[in-house]
Short mmCIF file of C-alpha atoms in Angstrom, two decimals:
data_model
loop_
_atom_site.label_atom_id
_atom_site.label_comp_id
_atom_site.label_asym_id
_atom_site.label_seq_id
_atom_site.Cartn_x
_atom_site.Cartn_y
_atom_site.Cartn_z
CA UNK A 1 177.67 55.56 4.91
CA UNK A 2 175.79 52.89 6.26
CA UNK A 3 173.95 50.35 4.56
CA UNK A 4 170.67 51.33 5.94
CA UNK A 5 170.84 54.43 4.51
CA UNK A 6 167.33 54.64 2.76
CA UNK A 7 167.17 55.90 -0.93
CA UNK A 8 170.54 56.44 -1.51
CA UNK A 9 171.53 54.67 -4.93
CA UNK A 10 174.72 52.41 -4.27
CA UNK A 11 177.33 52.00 -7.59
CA UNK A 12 180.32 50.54 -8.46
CA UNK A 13 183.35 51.31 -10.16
CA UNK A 14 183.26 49.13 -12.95
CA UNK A 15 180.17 50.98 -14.24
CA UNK A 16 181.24 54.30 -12.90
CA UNK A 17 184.29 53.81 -15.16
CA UNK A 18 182.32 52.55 -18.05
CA UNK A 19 180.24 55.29 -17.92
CA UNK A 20 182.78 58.14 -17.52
CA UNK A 21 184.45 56.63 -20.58
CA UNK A 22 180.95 57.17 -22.62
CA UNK A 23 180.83 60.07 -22.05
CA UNK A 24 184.65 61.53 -22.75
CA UNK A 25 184.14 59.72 -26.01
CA UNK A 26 186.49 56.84 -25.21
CA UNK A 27 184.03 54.32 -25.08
CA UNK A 28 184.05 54.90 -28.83
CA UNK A 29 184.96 57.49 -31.01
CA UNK A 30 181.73 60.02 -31.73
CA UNK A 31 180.44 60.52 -34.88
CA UNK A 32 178.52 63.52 -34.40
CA UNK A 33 180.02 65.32 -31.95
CA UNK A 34 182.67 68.43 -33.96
CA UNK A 35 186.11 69.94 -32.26
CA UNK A 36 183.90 71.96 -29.71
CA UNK A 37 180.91 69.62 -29.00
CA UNK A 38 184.12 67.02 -27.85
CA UNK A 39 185.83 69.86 -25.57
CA UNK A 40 182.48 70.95 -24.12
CA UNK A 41 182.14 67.24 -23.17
CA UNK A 42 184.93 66.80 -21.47
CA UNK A 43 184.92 70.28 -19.92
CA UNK A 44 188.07 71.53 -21.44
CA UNK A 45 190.60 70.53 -23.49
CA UNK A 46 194.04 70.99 -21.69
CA UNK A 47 196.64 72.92 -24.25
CA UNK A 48 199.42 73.83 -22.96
CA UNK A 49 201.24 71.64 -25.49
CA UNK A 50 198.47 72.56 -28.19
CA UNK A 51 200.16 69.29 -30.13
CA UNK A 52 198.25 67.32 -27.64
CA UNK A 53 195.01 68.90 -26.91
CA UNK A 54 194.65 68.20 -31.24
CA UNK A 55 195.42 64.88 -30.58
CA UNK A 56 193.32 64.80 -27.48
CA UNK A 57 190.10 65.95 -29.42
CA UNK A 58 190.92 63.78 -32.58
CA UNK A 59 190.97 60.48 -31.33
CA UNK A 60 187.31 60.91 -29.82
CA UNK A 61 185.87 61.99 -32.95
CA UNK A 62 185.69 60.53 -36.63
CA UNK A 63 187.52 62.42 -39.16
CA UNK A 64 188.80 65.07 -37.03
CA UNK A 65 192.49 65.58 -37.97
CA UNK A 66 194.91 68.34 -36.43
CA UNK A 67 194.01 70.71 -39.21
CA UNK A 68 190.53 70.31 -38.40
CA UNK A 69 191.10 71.31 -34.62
CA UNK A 70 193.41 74.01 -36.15
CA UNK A 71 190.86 75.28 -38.40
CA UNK A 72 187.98 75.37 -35.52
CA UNK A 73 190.07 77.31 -33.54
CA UNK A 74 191.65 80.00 -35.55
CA UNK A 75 189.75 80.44 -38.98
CA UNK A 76 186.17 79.26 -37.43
CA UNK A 77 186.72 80.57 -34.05
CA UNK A 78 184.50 77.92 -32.49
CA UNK A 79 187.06 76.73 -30.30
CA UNK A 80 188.71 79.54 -27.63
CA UNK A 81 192.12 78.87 -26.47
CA UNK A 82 192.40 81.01 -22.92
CA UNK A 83 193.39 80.51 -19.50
CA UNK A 84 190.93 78.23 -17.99
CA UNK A 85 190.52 75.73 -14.68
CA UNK A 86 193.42 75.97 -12.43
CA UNK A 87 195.07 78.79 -14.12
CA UNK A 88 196.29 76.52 -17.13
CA UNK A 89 195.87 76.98 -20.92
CA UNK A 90 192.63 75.11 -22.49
CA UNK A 91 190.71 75.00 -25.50
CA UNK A 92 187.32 76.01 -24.72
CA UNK A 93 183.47 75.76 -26.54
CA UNK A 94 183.12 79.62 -27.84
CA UNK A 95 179.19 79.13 -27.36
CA UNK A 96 180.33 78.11 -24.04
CA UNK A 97 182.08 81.21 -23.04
CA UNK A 98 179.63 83.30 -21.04
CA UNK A 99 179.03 80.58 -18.96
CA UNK A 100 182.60 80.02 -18.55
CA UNK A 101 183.31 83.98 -17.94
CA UNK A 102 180.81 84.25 -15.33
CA UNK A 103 182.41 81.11 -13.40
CA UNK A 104 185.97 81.85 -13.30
CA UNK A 105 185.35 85.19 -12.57
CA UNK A 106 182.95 83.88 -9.47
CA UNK A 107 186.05 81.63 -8.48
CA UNK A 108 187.72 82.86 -5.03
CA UNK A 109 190.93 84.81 -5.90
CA UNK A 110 193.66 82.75 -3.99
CA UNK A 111 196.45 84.50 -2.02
CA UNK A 112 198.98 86.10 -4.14
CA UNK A 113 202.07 83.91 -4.08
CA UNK A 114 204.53 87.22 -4.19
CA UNK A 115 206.06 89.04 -1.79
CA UNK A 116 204.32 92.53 -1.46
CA UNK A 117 206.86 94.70 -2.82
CA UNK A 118 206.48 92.38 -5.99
CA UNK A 119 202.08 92.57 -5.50
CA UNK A 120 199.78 95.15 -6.99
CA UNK A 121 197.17 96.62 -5.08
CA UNK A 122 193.63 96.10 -5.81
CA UNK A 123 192.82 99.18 -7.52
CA UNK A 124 196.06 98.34 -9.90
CA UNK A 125 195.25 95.22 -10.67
CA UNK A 126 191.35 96.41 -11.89
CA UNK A 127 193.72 99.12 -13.78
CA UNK A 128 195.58 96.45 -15.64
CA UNK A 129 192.97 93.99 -16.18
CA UNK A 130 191.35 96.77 -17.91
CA UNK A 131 193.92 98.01 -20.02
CA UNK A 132 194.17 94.34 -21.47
CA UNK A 133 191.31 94.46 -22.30
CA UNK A 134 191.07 97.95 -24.32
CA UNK A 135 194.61 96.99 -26.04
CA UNK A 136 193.22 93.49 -27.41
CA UNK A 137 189.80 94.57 -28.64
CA UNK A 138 190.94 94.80 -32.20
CA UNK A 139 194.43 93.84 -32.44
CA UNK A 140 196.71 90.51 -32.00
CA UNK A 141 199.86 91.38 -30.07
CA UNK A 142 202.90 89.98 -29.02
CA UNK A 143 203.69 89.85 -24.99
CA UNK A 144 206.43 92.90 -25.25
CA UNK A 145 203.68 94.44 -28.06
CA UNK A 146 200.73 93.76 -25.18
CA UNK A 147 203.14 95.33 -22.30
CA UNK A 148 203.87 98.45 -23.71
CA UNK A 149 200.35 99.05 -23.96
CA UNK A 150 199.42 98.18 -20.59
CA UNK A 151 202.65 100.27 -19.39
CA UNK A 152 201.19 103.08 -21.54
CA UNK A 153 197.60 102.96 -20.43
CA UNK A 154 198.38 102.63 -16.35
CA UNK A 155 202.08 104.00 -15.69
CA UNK A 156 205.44 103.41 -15.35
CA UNK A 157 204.88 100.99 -12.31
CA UNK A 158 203.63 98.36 -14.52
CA UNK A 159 206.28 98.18 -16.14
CA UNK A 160 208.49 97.43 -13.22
CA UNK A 161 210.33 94.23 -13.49
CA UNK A 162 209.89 92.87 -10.30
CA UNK A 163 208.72 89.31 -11.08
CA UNK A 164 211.17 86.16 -11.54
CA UNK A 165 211.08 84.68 -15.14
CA UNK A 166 212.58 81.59 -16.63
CA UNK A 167 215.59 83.41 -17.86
CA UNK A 168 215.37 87.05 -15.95
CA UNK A 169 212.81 89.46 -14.74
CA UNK A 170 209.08 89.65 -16.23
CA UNK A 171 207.16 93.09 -15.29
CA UNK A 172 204.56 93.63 -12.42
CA UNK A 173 201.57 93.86 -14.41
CA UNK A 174 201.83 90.39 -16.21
CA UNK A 175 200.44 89.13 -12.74
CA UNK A 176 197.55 89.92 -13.75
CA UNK A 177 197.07 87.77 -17.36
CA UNK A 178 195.66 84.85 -15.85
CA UNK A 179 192.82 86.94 -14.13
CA UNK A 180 192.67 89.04 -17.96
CA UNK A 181 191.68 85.93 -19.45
CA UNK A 182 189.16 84.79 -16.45
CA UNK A 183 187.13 88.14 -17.01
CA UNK A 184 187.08 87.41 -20.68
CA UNK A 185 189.52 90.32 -21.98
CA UNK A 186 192.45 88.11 -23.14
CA UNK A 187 192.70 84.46 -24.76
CA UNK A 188 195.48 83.61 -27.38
CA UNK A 189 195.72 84.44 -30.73
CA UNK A 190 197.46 82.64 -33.89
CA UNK A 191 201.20 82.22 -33.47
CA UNK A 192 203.03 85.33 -35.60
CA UNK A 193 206.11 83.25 -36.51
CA UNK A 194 207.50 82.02 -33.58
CA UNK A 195 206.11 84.24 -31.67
CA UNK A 196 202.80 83.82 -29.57
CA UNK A 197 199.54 86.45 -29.57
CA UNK A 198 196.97 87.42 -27.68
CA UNK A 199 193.56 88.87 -29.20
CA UNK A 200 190.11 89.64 -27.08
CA UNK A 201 187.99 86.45 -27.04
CA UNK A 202 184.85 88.35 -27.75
CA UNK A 203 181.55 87.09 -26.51
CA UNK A 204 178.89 85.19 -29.01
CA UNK A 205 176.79 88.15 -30.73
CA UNK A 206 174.60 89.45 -28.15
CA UNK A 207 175.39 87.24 -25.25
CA UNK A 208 176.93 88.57 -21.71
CA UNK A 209 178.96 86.49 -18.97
CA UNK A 210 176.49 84.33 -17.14
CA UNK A 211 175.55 85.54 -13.76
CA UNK A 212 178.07 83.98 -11.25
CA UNK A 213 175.60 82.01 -9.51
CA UNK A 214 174.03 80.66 -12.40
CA UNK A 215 177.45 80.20 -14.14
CA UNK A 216 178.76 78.30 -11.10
CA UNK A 217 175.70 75.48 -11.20
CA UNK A 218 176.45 75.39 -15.07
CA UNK A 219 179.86 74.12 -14.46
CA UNK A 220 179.47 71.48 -11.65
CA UNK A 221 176.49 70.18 -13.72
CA UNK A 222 178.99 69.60 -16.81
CA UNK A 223 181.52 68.76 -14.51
CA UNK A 224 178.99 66.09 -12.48
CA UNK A 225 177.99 64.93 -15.69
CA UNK A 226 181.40 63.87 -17.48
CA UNK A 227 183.33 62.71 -14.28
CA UNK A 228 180.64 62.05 -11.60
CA UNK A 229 180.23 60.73 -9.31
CA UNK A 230 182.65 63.38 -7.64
CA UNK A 231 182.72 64.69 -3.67
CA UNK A 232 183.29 68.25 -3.49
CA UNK A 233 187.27 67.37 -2.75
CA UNK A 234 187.28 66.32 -6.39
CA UNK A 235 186.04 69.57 -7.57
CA UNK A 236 188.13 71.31 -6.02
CA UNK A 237 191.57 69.98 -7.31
CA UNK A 238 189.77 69.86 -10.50
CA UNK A 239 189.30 73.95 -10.04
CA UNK A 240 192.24 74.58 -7.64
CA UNK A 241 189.65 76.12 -4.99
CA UNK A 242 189.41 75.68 -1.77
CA UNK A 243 187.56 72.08 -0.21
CA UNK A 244 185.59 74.08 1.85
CA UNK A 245 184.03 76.55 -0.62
CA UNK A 246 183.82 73.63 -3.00
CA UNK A 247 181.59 71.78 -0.17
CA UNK A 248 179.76 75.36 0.63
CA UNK A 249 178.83 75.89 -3.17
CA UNK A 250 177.58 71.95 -3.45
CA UNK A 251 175.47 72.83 -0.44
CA UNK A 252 174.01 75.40 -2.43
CA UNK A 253 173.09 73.39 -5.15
CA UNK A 254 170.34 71.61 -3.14
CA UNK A 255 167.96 69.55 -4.98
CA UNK A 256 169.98 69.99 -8.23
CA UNK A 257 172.32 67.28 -6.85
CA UNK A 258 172.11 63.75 -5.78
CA UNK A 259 174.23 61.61 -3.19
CA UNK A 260 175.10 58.34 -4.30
CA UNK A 261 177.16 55.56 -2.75
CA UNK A 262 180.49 54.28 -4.39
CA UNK A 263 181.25 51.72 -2.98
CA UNK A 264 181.05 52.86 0.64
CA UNK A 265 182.38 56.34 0.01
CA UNK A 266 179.63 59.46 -0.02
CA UNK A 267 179.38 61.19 -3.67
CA UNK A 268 177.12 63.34 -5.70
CA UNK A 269 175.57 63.30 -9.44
CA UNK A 270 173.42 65.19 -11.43
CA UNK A 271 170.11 64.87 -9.82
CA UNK A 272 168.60 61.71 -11.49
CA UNK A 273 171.60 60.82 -13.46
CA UNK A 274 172.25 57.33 -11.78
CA UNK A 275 171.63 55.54 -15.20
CA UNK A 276 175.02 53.09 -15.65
CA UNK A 277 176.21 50.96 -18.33
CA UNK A 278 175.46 46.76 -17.65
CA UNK A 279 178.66 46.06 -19.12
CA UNK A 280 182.51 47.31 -17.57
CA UNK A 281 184.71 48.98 -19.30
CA UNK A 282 186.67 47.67 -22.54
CA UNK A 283 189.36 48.60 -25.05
CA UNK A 284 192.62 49.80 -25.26
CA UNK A 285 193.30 53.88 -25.97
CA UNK A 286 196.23 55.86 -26.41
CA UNK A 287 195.71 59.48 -24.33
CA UNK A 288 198.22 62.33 -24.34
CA UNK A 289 199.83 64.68 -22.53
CA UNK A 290 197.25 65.96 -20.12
CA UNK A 291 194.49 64.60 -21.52
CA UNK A 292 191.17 66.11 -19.43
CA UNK A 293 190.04 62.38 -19.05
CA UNK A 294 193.01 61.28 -16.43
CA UNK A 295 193.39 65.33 -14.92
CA UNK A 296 189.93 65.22 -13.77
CA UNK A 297 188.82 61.20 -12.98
CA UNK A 298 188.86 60.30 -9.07
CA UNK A 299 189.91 58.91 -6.79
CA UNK A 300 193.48 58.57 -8.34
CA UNK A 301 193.83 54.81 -6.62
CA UNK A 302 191.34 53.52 -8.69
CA UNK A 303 193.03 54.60 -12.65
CA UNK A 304 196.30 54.84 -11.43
CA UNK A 305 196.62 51.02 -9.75
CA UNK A 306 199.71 50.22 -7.94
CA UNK A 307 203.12 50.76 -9.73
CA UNK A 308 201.08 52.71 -12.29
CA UNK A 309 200.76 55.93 -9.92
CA UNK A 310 204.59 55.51 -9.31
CA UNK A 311 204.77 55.21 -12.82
CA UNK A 312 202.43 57.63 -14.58
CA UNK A 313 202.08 60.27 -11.93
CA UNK A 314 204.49 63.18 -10.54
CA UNK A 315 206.23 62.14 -7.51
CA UNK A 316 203.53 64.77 -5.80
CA UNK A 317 200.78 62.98 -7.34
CA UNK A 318 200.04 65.08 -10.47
CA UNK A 319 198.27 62.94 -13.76
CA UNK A 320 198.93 64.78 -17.20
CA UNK A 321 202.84 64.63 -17.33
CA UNK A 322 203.09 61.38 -19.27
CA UNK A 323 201.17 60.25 -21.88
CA UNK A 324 199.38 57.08 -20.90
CA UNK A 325 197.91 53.33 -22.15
CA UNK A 326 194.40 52.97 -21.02
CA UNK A 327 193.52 49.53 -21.04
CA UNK A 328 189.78 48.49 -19.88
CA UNK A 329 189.44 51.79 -18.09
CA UNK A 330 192.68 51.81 -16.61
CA UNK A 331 196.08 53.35 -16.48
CA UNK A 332 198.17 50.30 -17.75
CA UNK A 333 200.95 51.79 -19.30
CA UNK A 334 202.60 54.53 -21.07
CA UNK A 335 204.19 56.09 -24.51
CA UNK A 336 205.73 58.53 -26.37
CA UNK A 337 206.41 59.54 -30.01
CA UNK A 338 209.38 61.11 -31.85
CA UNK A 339 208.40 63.48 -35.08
CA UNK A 340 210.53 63.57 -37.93
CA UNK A 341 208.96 65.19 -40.65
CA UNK A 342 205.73 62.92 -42.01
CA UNK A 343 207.90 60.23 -39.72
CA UNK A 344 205.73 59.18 -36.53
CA UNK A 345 207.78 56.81 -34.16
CA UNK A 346 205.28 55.61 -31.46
CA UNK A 347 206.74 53.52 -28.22
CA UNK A 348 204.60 51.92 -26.23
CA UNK A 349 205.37 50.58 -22.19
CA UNK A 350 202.50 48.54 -21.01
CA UNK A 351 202.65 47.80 -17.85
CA UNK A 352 201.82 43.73 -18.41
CA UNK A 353 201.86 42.09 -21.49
CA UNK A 354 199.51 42.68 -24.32
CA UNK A 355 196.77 40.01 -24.95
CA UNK A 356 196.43 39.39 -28.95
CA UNK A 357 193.29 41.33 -29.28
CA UNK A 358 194.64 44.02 -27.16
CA UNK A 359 197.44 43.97 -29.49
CA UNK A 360 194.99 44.50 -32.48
CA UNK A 361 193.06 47.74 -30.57
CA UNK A 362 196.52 49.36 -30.44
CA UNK A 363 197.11 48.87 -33.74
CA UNK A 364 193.72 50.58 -34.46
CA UNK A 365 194.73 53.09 -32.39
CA UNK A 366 198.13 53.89 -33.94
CA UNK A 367 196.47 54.15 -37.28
CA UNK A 368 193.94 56.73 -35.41
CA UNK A 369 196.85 58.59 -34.07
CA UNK A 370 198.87 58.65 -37.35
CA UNK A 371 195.61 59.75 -39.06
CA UNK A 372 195.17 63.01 -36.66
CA UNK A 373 198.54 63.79 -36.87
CA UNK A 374 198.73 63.78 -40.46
CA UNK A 375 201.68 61.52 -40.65
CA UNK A 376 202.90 58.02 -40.94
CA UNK A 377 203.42 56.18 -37.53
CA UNK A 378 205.53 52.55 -36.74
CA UNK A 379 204.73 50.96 -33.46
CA UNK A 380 207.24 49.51 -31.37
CA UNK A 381 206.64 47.71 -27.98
CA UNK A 382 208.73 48.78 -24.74
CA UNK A 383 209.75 47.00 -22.22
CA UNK A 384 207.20 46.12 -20.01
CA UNK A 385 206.95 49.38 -17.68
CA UNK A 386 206.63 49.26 -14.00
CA UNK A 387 208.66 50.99 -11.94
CA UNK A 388 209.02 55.01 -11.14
CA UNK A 389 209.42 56.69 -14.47
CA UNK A 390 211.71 53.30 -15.78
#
């Protein structure tokens, strides 16, 4: 972009950083916002490991322990725990679900990844998606509980065990849970045991899924507004869509976007939403497994510096598989934690050495984590981690 580029508002990272940081709640932990008003700000809380998206949500807020995440999202039910962005298991806002309904359902189907004799055809896959829903209205059910009424409500085909499992074969109509859970007819349920459930998510009282137009402009406002400024590339991984159809539905947005310069590289924000911190980015944080913060901040390059994206990345270049030390904004580090009992056993691998006062903000930040957790943590300092997955 050139520099004679007239009216287009010119940022830097520092301030980008400081600002996406506000506004995940990492700045400083909020004392107003609850469970959901933190996941709706950060668009999601990923939980597959449900361990971390409690640990993910307390350490933004004040008071917020596990149990409190626990009780928002089964006894309160203001906290939905469903298939969201990307195909992968989040805790979502409940007074957020229409608009999040009407999106993913608006989301381009990608190719089916099986061979056909595996697939189901259109018209089966509406049959299934269907039958989900009708078996989960009132009940909680188990996966076999779940597939013998699918199998009963479409036919023996279902049933077929045709797709490859961890262990052995799974059957053809559990191709279509993800999709279930898009359309709003499936999210999980309490564990039964050991066992996992899955219940109907139920729309608030009254309310139906956002049109997907309308839906669609929801999310990349939310999305603009926590990790912005993003190019449409960034949405894109961030929704596992397609670059161009990101770029097409941007285009569409018109005048409720803005293009901004970072640091010589085109962008877009909220319409009017240039306002940026005056000072860069401080403290030290502790963020889990897949915490939404390092998933959905680009470019990569600029929180994952050198060794650190050797480090704290996949060897593809996937963030969310270790839990990292975010020092000033940055990816400068990571950790891990053993459970026994009460017993919390916290390790921590900066990447340089710890100042004294950023010794003292980790500290804090144990004492935040052993407080969420409900348990009794002892730090211990790692070697000083550098290299690919030391």
């Amino acid at each position: 972009m050139s520099d004679t580029t007239p009216d287009v508002v010119r940022l830097r990272w520092p301030a980008v950083s400081a600002r996406r940081l506000e506004r995940s709640a990492l700045a400083a932990p909020s004392p107003h916002l609850d469970p959901a008003g933190i996941v709706g700000a950060l668009c999601g809380a990923h939980a597959q490991v449900l361990s971390a998206a409690e640990l993910s949500i307390g350490m933004r807020g004040e008071g917020i322990t596990r149990s409190v995440v626990r009780k928002a999202l089964w006894d309160e039910a203001a906290l939905i725990k469903m298939y969201g962005p990307r195909g992968t298991v989040h805790l979502l806002p409940a007074a957020e679900l229409p608009m999040w309904v009407g999106a993913l359902t608006a989301l381009p189907l990608s190719p089916s990844a099986f061979p056909k004799d595996v697939r189901m055809t259109d018209g089966q896959t509406e049959e299934v998606v269907a039958a989900i829903g009708s078996a989960l209205q009132d009940a909680e059910l188990t996966i076999d509980e779940l597939s013998e009424a699918v199998i009963e409500a479409t036919g023996p085909w279902a049933g077929d065990l045709v797709m490859p499992a961890f262990q052995g074969m799974w059957p053809r109509w559990r191709q279509a849970i993800t999709l279930a859970s898009h359309r709003g007819q499936l999210c999980f349920g309490p564990n039964r045991g050991r066992k996992v459930t899955y219940t109907h998510p139920r729309l608030p009282a009254g309310a139906r899924a956002t049109d997907g137009t309308a839906a669609l402009a929801g999310l990349v406002e939310r999305y603009l507004h926590a990790y912005g400024p993003a190019t449409p590339q960034h949405f894109a991984r961030w929704l596992n869509v397609s670059p161009r159809w990101a770029g097409e539905l941007f285009d569409s947005l018109g005048g409720a976007l803005q293009r901004v310069d970072l640091e010589g590289t085109e962008a877009w924000v909220n319409a009017g939403d240039t306002d940026m911190p005056a000072e860069p980015p401080r403290g030290v944080r502790l963020l889990p497994y897949f915490d939404a913060y390092v998933v959905a901040c680009r470019p990569r390059d600029r929180l994952y510096p050198g060794a650190m994206a050797e480090r704290a990345l996949t060897p593809s270049g996937q963030a969310g598989n270790y839990p990292v030390l975010l020092v000033d904004g940055v990816v400068s580090g990571v950790w891990h934690q053993r459970r026994s009992g009460r017993r919390l056993t916290v390790t921590v691998e900066p990447s340089t050495p710890l100042t004294t006062a950023q010794r003292a903000e980790l500290d804090v930040q144990v004492e935040r984590l052993e407080a969420v957790l409900e348990g009794a943590a002892e730090l211990t300092i790692g070697k000083v981690s550098v290299g690919p997955h030391a």
